[in-house]
Structure formats: C-alpha cells, structure tokens
Amino acid sequence: MNSKTPRELGYRFPAEWEKQSATWMSWPRPEGISFPERYHKIGDQLCEIVRQISIRQRVHINVPNENWRHIVQEQLKRAGVPLSKIDFHFVKTNEAWCRDHGPAFLVHPKKPLAIVDWGFNAWGGKYPPWDDDDRVPTEVARELKIKDVFHPDIVMEGGAVEFNGAGVVLTT
C-alpha cells in the first residue's frame, strides 16, 4: 500500500475534453431499478448509443457472466454495432450507471494508467443493494491488470465530478 497520493506520484485526472481511447458501460438487467417497467424498451436505445460511440472509440461493457455477454452481443449485432470495437468484461454490477460507479482513470506521463476507487453507496443509500457497484473500479483494475488503485476513503459518484486536467475539479 502506497502512502503517497496520486498527485505526489505524478498522476492526474485527464480533462473532460482530452482525447480518450474508450468508454465504459455497465449493461442494465431487468431486476435493476434504473428502468422500471421500461427495461424492455431500453435495449434499442443503448445499442444506438454504443453504435455511435464505437464509430469513434472502443466500448467496454460490463456484464455479469457469459450468458449476459451473449445476450448483449446479439442485441448489438442486430443493431449493426461493429463487435470488433466492443470489449466485454465479466464485472457484475447492481445498476447501469458506470459513470457513477465505474473506475476513475488517472494518467501519468511515464507510467501506465491508474484507477481511483471512490466508495459508492447508490446515491446516499437510496437504492440498495450497491455492493457489486462499489467493487467495480477494483474489479476493472484487476481485469485490465492495472497495478495502481487508489482508495481515498470517500464516497462519491464519478458523475458528480469533472476535471480540467490541471488539478481543478468541478463538483456538485
């Protein structure tokens, strides 16, 4: 365990407008709370989002297991998404909001990517369970073989912050 902060080690959060190589998503499931009574309608919209993103960059999609990978892959294929631009990861989640529960990547001029793993509690404990979502950043680090994972011991949704790449953060 390193006692230095990411900044002390030369890492930084990239600015929101910097070029990125991929987008991460967690695919929703019918038992989630995100799309009550509308889950059957959301697939086509998500496929179109993935299709549009895949024109510009890779898309990483978290699914709980091989069966879900197959289900999502078939949906994407029917929607004309180029599967060569999609990477599936067996990372179980409770909900679909990867911007909130997913990894916050850090960059360094001479080192590989690192991850910040904020604590996650489903928007103030409103939507249990959230245990799988809370594990996502560290699971992604393991999946990508990212060695440096920082745990700042604060709870925060990743969608609640934006960075300018020079140490300034905008938050709600």
JSON list of C-alpha atoms in Angstrom, two decimals:
[
{"chain": "A", "resi": 1, "resn": "MET", "atom": "CA", "xyz": [0.00, 0.00, 0.00]},
{"chain": "A", "resi": 2, "resn": "ASN", "atom": "CA", "xyz": [1.45, 3.31, -1.08]},
{"chain": "A", "resi": 3, "resn": "SER", "atom": "CA", "xyz": [1.07, 6.14, 1.40]},
{"chain": "A", "resi": 4, "resn": "LYS", "atom": "CA", "xyz": [1.61, 8.83, -1.25]},
{"chain": "A", "resi": 5, "resn": "THR", "atom": "CA", "xyz": [-1.26, 10.47, -3.08]},
{"chain": "A", "resi": 6, "resn": "PRO", "atom": "CA", "xyz": [-1.69, 10.05, -6.82]},
{"chain": "A", "resi": 7, "resn": "ARG", "atom": "CA", "xyz": [-0.64, 13.67, -7.30]},
{"chain": "A", "resi": 8, "resn": "GLU", "atom": "CA", "xyz": [2.54, 13.13, -5.28]},
{"chain": "A", "resi": 9, "resn": "LEU", "atom": "CA", "xyz": [3.31, 10.21, -7.60]},
{"chain": "A", "resi": 10, "resn": "GLY", "atom": "CA", "xyz": [2.81, 12.35, -10.73]},
{"chain": "A", "resi": 11, "resn": "TYR", "atom": "CA", "xyz": [-0.69, 11.14, -11.69]},
{"chain": "A", "resi": 12, "resn": "ARG", "atom": "CA", "xyz": [-3.51, 13.44, -12.72]},
{"chain": "A", "resi": 13, "resn": "PHE", "atom": "CA", "xyz": [-7.12, 13.22, -13.80]},
{"chain": "A", "resi": 14, "resn": "PRO", "atom": "CA", "xyz": [-7.37, 13.94, -17.51]},
{"chain": "A", "resi": 15, "resn": "ALA", "atom": "CA", "xyz": [-9.51, 16.88, -18.53]},
{"chain": "A", "resi": 16, "resn": "GLU", "atom": "CA", "xyz": [-13.05, 16.10, -19.65]},
{"chain": "A", "resi": 17, "resn": "TRP", "atom": "CA", "xyz": [-12.22, 17.27, -23.18]},
{"chain": "A", "resi": 18, "resn": "GLU", "atom": "CA", "xyz": [-8.97, 15.33, -23.61]},
{"chain": "A", "resi": 19, "resn": "LYS", "atom": "CA", "xyz": [-8.87, 12.56, -26.19]},
{"chain": "A", "resi": 20, "resn": "GLN", "atom": "CA", "xyz": [-9.87, 9.23, -24.73]},
{"chain": "A", "resi": 21, "resn": "SER", "atom": "CA", "xyz": [-9.49, 5.74, -26.08]},
{"chain": "A", "resi": 22, "resn": "ALA", "atom": "CA", "xyz": [-12.66, 4.11, -24.76]},
{"chain": "A", "resi": 23, "resn": "THR", "atom": "CA", "xyz": [-15.99, 4.46, -23.00]},
{"chain": "A", "resi": 24, "resn": "TRP", "atom": "CA", "xyz": [-17.12, 2.13, -20.22]},
{"chain": "A", "resi": 25, "resn": "MET", "atom": "CA", "xyz": [-20.70, 0.99, -19.72]},
{"chain": "A", "resi": 26, "resn": "SER", "atom": "CA", "xyz": [-22.45, -1.42, -17.37]},
{"chain": "A", "resi": 27, "resn": "TRP", "atom": "CA", "xyz": [-25.31, -3.16, -19.15]},
{"chain": "A", "resi": 28, "resn": "PRO", "atom": "CA", "xyz": [-28.63, -2.98, -17.26]},
{"chain": "A", "resi": 29, "resn": "ARG", "atom": "CA", "xyz": [-30.62, -6.03, -16.22]},
{"chain": "A", "resi": 30, "resn": "PRO", "atom": "CA", "xyz": [-34.37, -6.36, -15.67]},
{"chain": "A", "resi": 31, "resn": "GLU", "atom": "CA", "xyz": [-34.00, -6.71, -11.89]},
{"chain": "A", "resi": 32, "resn": "GLY", "atom": "CA", "xyz": [-32.31, -3.30, -11.63]},
{"chain": "A", "resi": 33, "resn": "ILE", "atom": "CA", "xyz": [-34.08, -0.15, -10.53]},
{"chain": "A", "resi": 34, "resn": "SER", "atom": "CA", "xyz": [-32.90, 2.03, -13.40]},
{"chain": "A", "resi": 35, "resn": "PHE", "atom": "CA", "xyz": [-35.66, 1.37, -15.90]},
{"chain": "A", "resi": 36, "resn": "PRO", "atom": "CA", "xyz": [-38.73, 0.19, -14.00]},
{"chain": "A", "resi": 37, "resn": "GLU", "atom": "CA", "xyz": [-41.44, -1.02, -16.35]},
{"chain": "A", "resi": 38, "resn": "ARG", "atom": "CA", "xyz": [-39.32, 0.17, -19.30]},
{"chain": "A", "resi": 39, "resn": "TYR", "atom": "CA", "xyz": [-36.45, -2.32, -19.38]},
{"chain": "A", "resi": 40, "resn": "HIS", "atom": "CA", "xyz": [-37.87, -3.99, -22.50]},
{"chain": "A", "resi": 41, "resn": "LYS", "atom": "CA", "xyz": [-37.67, -0.64, -24.33]},
{"chain": "A", "resi": 42, "resn": "ILE", "atom": "CA", "xyz": [-34.18, 0.50, -23.35]},
{"chain": "A", "resi": 43, "resn": "GLY", "atom": "CA", "xyz": [-32.12, -2.06, -25.32]},
{"chain": "A", "resi": 44, "resn": "ASP", "atom": "CA", "xyz": [-32.54, -0.41, -28.72]},
{"chain": "A", "resi": 45, "resn": "GLN", "atom": "CA", "xyz": [-31.58, 2.99, -27.31]},
{"chain": "A", "resi": 46, "resn": "LEU", "atom": "CA", "xyz": [-28.49, 1.60, -25.59]},
{"chain": "A", "resi": 47, "resn": "CYS", "atom": "CA", "xyz": [-27.46, -0.20, -28.76]},
{"chain": "A", "resi": 48, "resn": "GLU", "atom": "CA", "xyz": [-27.68, 3.07, -30.70]},
{"chain": "A", "resi": 49, "resn": "ILE", "atom": "CA", "xyz": [-25.54, 4.80, -28.06]},
{"chain": "A", "resi": 50, "resn": "VAL", "atom": "CA", "xyz": [-22.94, 2.03, -28.32]},
{"chain": "A", "resi": 51, "resn": "ARG", "atom": "CA", "xyz": [-23.07, 2.18, -32.12]},
{"chain": "A", "resi": 52, "resn": "GLN", "atom": "CA", "xyz": [-22.42, 5.93, -32.13]},
{"chain": "A", "resi": 53, "resn": "ILE", "atom": "CA", "xyz": [-19.58, 5.68, -29.61]},
{"chain": "A", "resi": 54, "resn": "SER", "atom": "CA", "xyz": [-17.99, 2.75, -31.46]},
{"chain": "A", "resi": 55, "resn": "ILE", "atom": "CA", "xyz": [-17.58, 4.93, -34.55]},
{"chain": "A", "resi": 56, "resn": "ARG", "atom": "CA", "xyz": [-15.01, 6.95, -32.60]},
{"chain": "A", "resi": 57, "resn": "GLN", "atom": "CA", "xyz": [-13.55, 4.62, -29.97]},
{"chain": "A", "resi": 58, "resn": "ARG", "atom": "CA", "xyz": [-13.70, 1.25, -28.24]},
{"chain": "A", "resi": 59, "resn": "VAL", "atom": "CA", "xyz": [-16.58, 0.46, -25.89]},
{"chain": "A", "resi": 60, "resn": "HIS", "atom": "CA", "xyz": [-16.03, -1.65, -22.78]},
{"chain": "A", "resi": 61, "resn": "ILE", "atom": "CA", "xyz": [-19.21, -3.24, -21.45]},
{"chain": "A", "resi": 62, "resn": "ASN", "atom": "CA", "xyz": [-19.56, -4.81, -18.01]},
{"chain": "A", "resi": 63, "resn": "VAL", "atom": "CA", "xyz": [-21.83, -7.86, -17.92]},
{"chain": "A", "resi": 64, "resn": "PRO", "atom": "CA", "xyz": [-22.21, -10.37, -15.06]},
{"chain": "A", "resi": 65, "resn": "ASN", "atom": "CA", "xyz": [-21.42, -13.56, -16.97]},
{"chain": "A", "resi": 66, "resn": "GLU", "atom": "CA", "xyz": [-21.10, -15.35, -20.31]},
{"chain": "A", "resi": 67, "resn": "ASN", "atom": "CA", "xyz": [-24.85, -15.67, -20.75]},
{"chain": "A", "resi": 68, "resn": "TRP", "atom": "CA", "xyz": [-25.30, -11.90, -20.50]},
{"chain": "A", "resi": 69, "resn": "ARG", "atom": "CA", "xyz": [-22.38, -11.33, -22.85]},
{"chain": "A", "resi": 70, "resn": "HIS", "atom": "CA", "xyz": [-24.17, -13.46, -25.42]},
{"chain": "A", "resi": 71, "resn": "ILE", "atom": "CA", "xyz": [-27.50, -11.64, -24.91]},
{"chain": "A", "resi": 72, "resn": "VAL", "atom": "CA", "xyz": [-25.93, -8.18, -25.24]},
{"chain": "A", "resi": 73, "resn": "GLN", "atom": "CA", "xyz": [-23.72, -9.24, -28.15]},
{"chain": "A", "resi": 74, "resn": "GLU", "atom": "CA", "xyz": [-26.79, -10.45, -30.08]},
{"chain": "A", "resi": 75, "resn": "GLN", "atom": "CA", "xyz": [-28.64, -7.18, -29.39]},
{"chain": "A", "resi": 76, "resn": "LEU", "atom": "CA", "xyz": [-25.64, -5.18, -30.58]},
{"chain": "A", "resi": 77, "resn": "LYS", "atom": "CA", "xyz": [-25.21, -7.34, -33.68]},
{"chain": "A", "resi": 78, "resn": "ARG", "atom": "CA", "xyz": [-28.88, -6.82, -34.65]},
{"chain": "A", "resi": 79, "resn": "ALA", "atom": "CA", "xyz": [-28.38, -3.07, -34.23]},
{"chain": "A", "resi": 80, "resn": "GLY", "atom": "CA", "xyz": [-25.41, -3.03, -36.62]},
{"chain": "A", "resi": 81, "resn": "VAL", "atom": "CA", "xyz": [-22.77, -2.39, -33.98]},
{"chain": "A", "resi": 82, "resn": "PRO", "atom": "CA", "xyz": [-19.29, -3.48, -35.11]},
{"chain": "A", "resi": 83, "resn": "LEU", "atom": "CA", "xyz": [-18.45, -6.09, -32.47]},
{"chain": "A", "resi": 84, "resn": "SER", "atom": "CA", "xyz": [-14.76, -5.69, -33.25]},
{"chain": "A", "resi": 85, "resn": "LYS", "atom": "CA", "xyz": [-14.94, -2.38, -31.34]},
{"chain": "A", "resi": 86, "resn": "ILE", "atom": "CA", "xyz": [-16.56, -3.91, -28.23]},
{"chain": "A", "resi": 87, "resn": "ASP", "atom": "CA", "xyz": [-14.82, -5.49, -25.24]},
{"chain": "A", "resi": 88, "resn": "PHE", "atom": "CA", "xyz": [-16.90, -7.41, -22.72]},
{"chain": "A", "resi": 89, "resn": "HIS", "atom": "CA", "xyz": [-15.83, -7.73, -19.11]},
{"chain": "A", "resi": 90, "resn": "PHE", "atom": "CA", "xyz": [-17.33, -10.08, -16.56]},
{"chain": "A", "resi": 91, "resn": "VAL", "atom": "CA", "xyz": [-17.80, -7.45, -13.87]},
{"chain": "A", "resi": 92, "resn": "LYS", "atom": "CA", "xyz": [-21.08, -7.84, -12.01]},
{"chain": "A", "resi": 93, "resn": "THR", "atom": "CA", "xyz": [-22.99, -4.65, -11.22]},
{"chain": "A", "resi": 94, "resn": "ASN", "atom": "CA", "xyz": [-26.20, -3.77, -9.43]},
{"chain": "A", "resi": 95, "resn": "GLU", "atom": "CA", "xyz": [-27.08, -0.90, -11.74]},
{"chain": "A", "resi": 96, "resn": "ALA", "atom": "CA", "xyz": [-26.22, 0.51, -15.14]},
{"chain": "A", "resi": 97, "resn": "TRP", "atom": "CA", "xyz": [-24.67, 3.88, -14.21]},
{"chain": "A", "resi": 98, "resn": "CYS", "atom": "CA", "xyz": [-20.99, 3.21, -14.87]},
{"chain": "A", "resi": 99, "resn": "ARG", "atom": "CA", "xyz": [-20.15, 6.93, -14.88]},
{"chain": "A", "resi": 100, "resn": "ASP", "atom": "CA", "xyz": [-21.11, 6.90, -11.18]},
{"chain": "A", "resi": 101, "resn": "HIS", "atom": "CA", "xyz": [-19.79, 3.52, -10.01]},
{"chain": "A", "resi": 102, "resn": "GLY", "atom": "CA", "xyz": [-17.06, 2.84, -12.54]},
{"chain": "A", "resi": 103, "resn": "PRO", "atom": "CA", "xyz": [-13.33, 3.49, -12.44]},
{"chain": "A", "resi": 104, "resn": "ALA", "atom": "CA", "xyz": [-11.89, 7.00, -12.44]},
{"chain": "A", "resi": 105, "resn": "PHE", "atom": "CA", "xyz": [-8.76, 6.67, -14.57]},
{"chain": "A", "resi": 106, "resn": "LEU", "atom": "CA", "xyz": [-5.59, 8.60, -13.81]},
{"chain": "A", "resi": 107, "resn": "VAL", "atom": "CA", "xyz": [-2.85, 9.35, -16.31]},
{"chain": "A", "resi": 108, "resn": "HIS", "atom": "CA", "xyz": [0.89, 9.79, -15.86]},
{"chain": "A", "resi": 109, "resn": "PRO", "atom": "CA", "xyz": [3.44, 10.97, -18.42]},
{"chain": "A", "resi": 110, "resn": "LYS", "atom": "CA", "xyz": [5.67, 7.90, -17.91]},
{"chain": "A", "resi": 111, "resn": "LYS", "atom": "CA", "xyz": [3.57, 5.26, -16.16]},
{"chain": "A", "resi": 112, "resn": "PRO", "atom": "CA", "xyz": [0.58, 3.11, -17.12]},
{"chain": "A", "resi": 113, "resn": "LEU", "atom": "CA", "xyz": [-2.94, 4.14, -16.18]},
{"chain": "A", "resi": 114, "resn": "ALA", "atom": "CA", "xyz": [-4.03, 4.06, -12.54]},
{"chain": "A", "resi": 115, "resn": "ILE", "atom": "CA", "xyz": [-7.52, 3.99, -11.04]},
{"chain": "A", "resi": 116, "resn": "VAL", "atom": "CA", "xyz": [-9.21, 5.84, -8.20]},
{"chain": "A", "resi": 117, "resn": "ASP", "atom": "CA", "xyz": [-11.80, 3.67, -6.48]},
{"chain": "A", "resi": 118, "resn": "TRP", "atom": "CA", "xyz": [-14.17, 6.04, -4.72]},
{"chain": "A", "resi": 119, "resn": "GLY", "atom": "CA", "xyz": [-16.60, 4.46, -2.30]},
{"chain": "A", "resi": 120, "resn": "PHE", "atom": "CA", "xyz": [-20.04, 4.08, -3.84]},
{"chain": "A", "resi": 121, "resn": "ASN", "atom": "CA", "xyz": [-23.32, 3.85, -1.90]},
{"chain": "A", "resi": 122, "resn": "ALA", "atom": "CA", "xyz": [-26.05, 4.22, -4.55]},
{"chain": "A", "resi": 123, "resn": "TRP", "atom": "CA", "xyz": [-26.71, 7.91, -4.23]},
{"chain": "A", "resi": 124, "resn": "GLY", "atom": "CA", "xyz": [-26.71, 8.18, -0.46]},
{"chain": "A", "resi": 125, "resn": "GLY", "atom": "CA", "xyz": [-28.00, 4.67, 0.22]},
{"chain": "A", "resi": 126, "resn": "LYS", "atom": "CA", "xyz": [-31.26, 5.24, -1.69]},
{"chain": "A", "resi": 127, "resn": "TYR", "atom": "CA", "xyz": [-31.12, 2.12, -3.87]},
{"chain": "A", "resi": 128, "resn": "PRO", "atom": "CA", "xyz": [-29.77, -1.00, -2.19]},
{"chain": "A", "resi": 129, "resn": "PRO", "atom": "CA", "xyz": [-28.04, -3.23, -2.91]},
{"chain": "A", "resi": 130, "resn": "TRP", "atom": "CA", "xyz": [-24.91, -1.50, -4.18]},
{"chain": "A", "resi": 131, "resn": "ASP", "atom": "CA", "xyz": [-22.18, -3.90, -3.08]},
{"chain": "A", "resi": 132, "resn": "ASP", "atom": "CA", "xyz": [-21.39, -5.05, -6.63]},
{"chain": "A", "resi": 133, "resn": "ASP", "atom": "CA", "xyz": [-21.30, -1.46, -7.91]},
{"chain": "A", "resi": 134, "resn": "ASP", "atom": "CA", "xyz": [-18.91, -0.49, -5.10]},
{"chain": "A", "resi": 135, "resn": "ARG", "atom": "CA", "xyz": [-16.44, -3.15, -6.27]},
{"chain": "A", "resi": 136, "resn": "VAL", "atom": "CA", "xyz": [-16.44, -2.16, -9.97]},
{"chain": "A", "resi": 137, "resn": "PRO", "atom": "CA", "xyz": [-13.30, 0.06, -10.10]},
{"chain": "A", "resi": 138, "resn": "THR", "atom": "CA", "xyz": [-11.12, -2.51, -8.37]},
{"chain": "A", "resi": 139, "resn": "GLU", "atom": "CA", "xyz": [-12.60, -5.31, -10.49]},
{"chain": "A", "resi": 140, "resn": "VAL", "atom": "CA", "xyz": [-11.87, -3.31, -13.65]},
{"chain": "A", "resi": 141, "resn": "ALA", "atom": "CA", "xyz": [-8.30, -2.74, -12.44]},
{"chain": "A", "resi": 142, "resn": "ARG", "atom": "CA", "xyz": [-7.90, -6.48, -11.90]},
{"chain": "A", "resi": 143, "resn": "GLU", "atom": "CA", "xyz": [-9.42, -7.22, -15.31]},
{"chain": "A", "resi": 144, "resn": "LEU", "atom": "CA", "xyz": [-7.07, -4.75, -17.05]},
{"chain": "A", "resi": 145, "resn": "LYS", "atom": "CA", "xyz": [-4.09, -5.69, -14.86]},
{"chain": "A", "resi": 146, "resn": "ILE", "atom": "CA", "xyz": [-3.78, -2.12, -13.58]},
{"chain": "A", "resi": 147, "resn": "LYS", "atom": "CA", "xyz": [-1.48, -2.21, -10.59]},
{"chain": "A", "resi": 148, "resn": "ASP", "atom": "CA", "xyz": [-2.04, 1.20, -9.01]},
{"chain": "A", "resi": 149, "resn": "VAL", "atom": "CA", "xyz": [-5.50, 1.55, -7.46]},
{"chain": "A", "resi": 150, "resn": "PHE", "atom": "CA", "xyz": [-6.07, 4.37, -5.01]},
{"chain": "A", "resi": 151, "resn": "HIS", "atom": "CA", "xyz": [-8.81, 4.21, -2.35]},
{"chain": "A", "resi": 152, "resn": "PRO", "atom": "CA", "xyz": [-9.35, 7.74, -0.96]},
{"chain": "A", "resi": 153, "resn": "ASP", "atom": "CA", "xyz": [-11.90, 6.56, 1.64]},
{"chain": "A", "resi": 154, "resn": "ILE", "atom": "CA", "xyz": [-14.61, 8.94, 0.49]},
{"chain": "A", "resi": 155, "resn": "VAL", "atom": "CA", "xyz": [-17.96, 8.17, -1.08]},
{"chain": "A", "resi": 156, "resn": "MET", "atom": "CA", "xyz": [-18.60, 9.90, -4.37]},
{"chain": "A", "resi": 157, "resn": "GLU", "atom": "CA", "xyz": [-20.35, 9.24, -7.64]},
{"chain": "A", "resi": 158, "resn": "GLY", "atom": "CA", "xyz": [-17.97, 9.63, -10.56]},
{"chain": "A", "resi": 159, "resn": "GLY", "atom": "CA", "xyz": [-20.63, 11.57, -12.45]},
{"chain": "A", "resi": 160, "resn": "ALA", "atom": "CA", "xyz": [-20.57, 14.23, -9.74]},
{"chain": "A", "resi": 161, "resn": "VAL", "atom": "CA", "xyz": [-17.09, 15.49, -10.70]},
{"chain": "A", "resi": 162, "resn": "GLU", "atom": "CA", "xyz": [-15.38, 16.92, -13.74]},
{"chain": "A", "resi": 163, "resn": "PHE", "atom": "CA", "xyz": [-11.70, 17.71, -14.08]},
{"chain": "A", "resi": 164, "resn": "ASN", "atom": "CA", "xyz": [-9.70, 20.24, -16.09]},
{"chain": "A", "resi": 165, "resn": "GLY", "atom": "CA", "xyz": [-6.52, 18.12, -16.22]},
{"chain": "A", "resi": 166, "resn": "ALA", "atom": "CA", "xyz": [-4.53, 20.66, -14.19]},
{"chain": "A", "resi": 167, "resn": "GLY", "atom": "CA", "xyz": [-5.79, 19.86, -10.69]},
{"chain": "A", "resi": 168, "resn": "VAL", "atom": "CA", "xyz": [-9.09, 21.75, -10.69]},
{"chain": "A", "resi": 169, "resn": "VAL", "atom": "CA", "xyz": [-12.29, 19.87, -10.00]},
{"chain": "A", "resi": 170, "resn": "LEU", "atom": "CA", "xyz": [-15.89, 20.94, -10.54]},
{"chain": "A", "resi": 171, "resn": "THR", "atom": "CA", "xyz": [-18.39, 19.08, -8.38]},
{"chain": "A", "resi": 172, "resn": "THR", "atom": "CA", "xyz": [-21.97, 19.20, -7.19]}
]
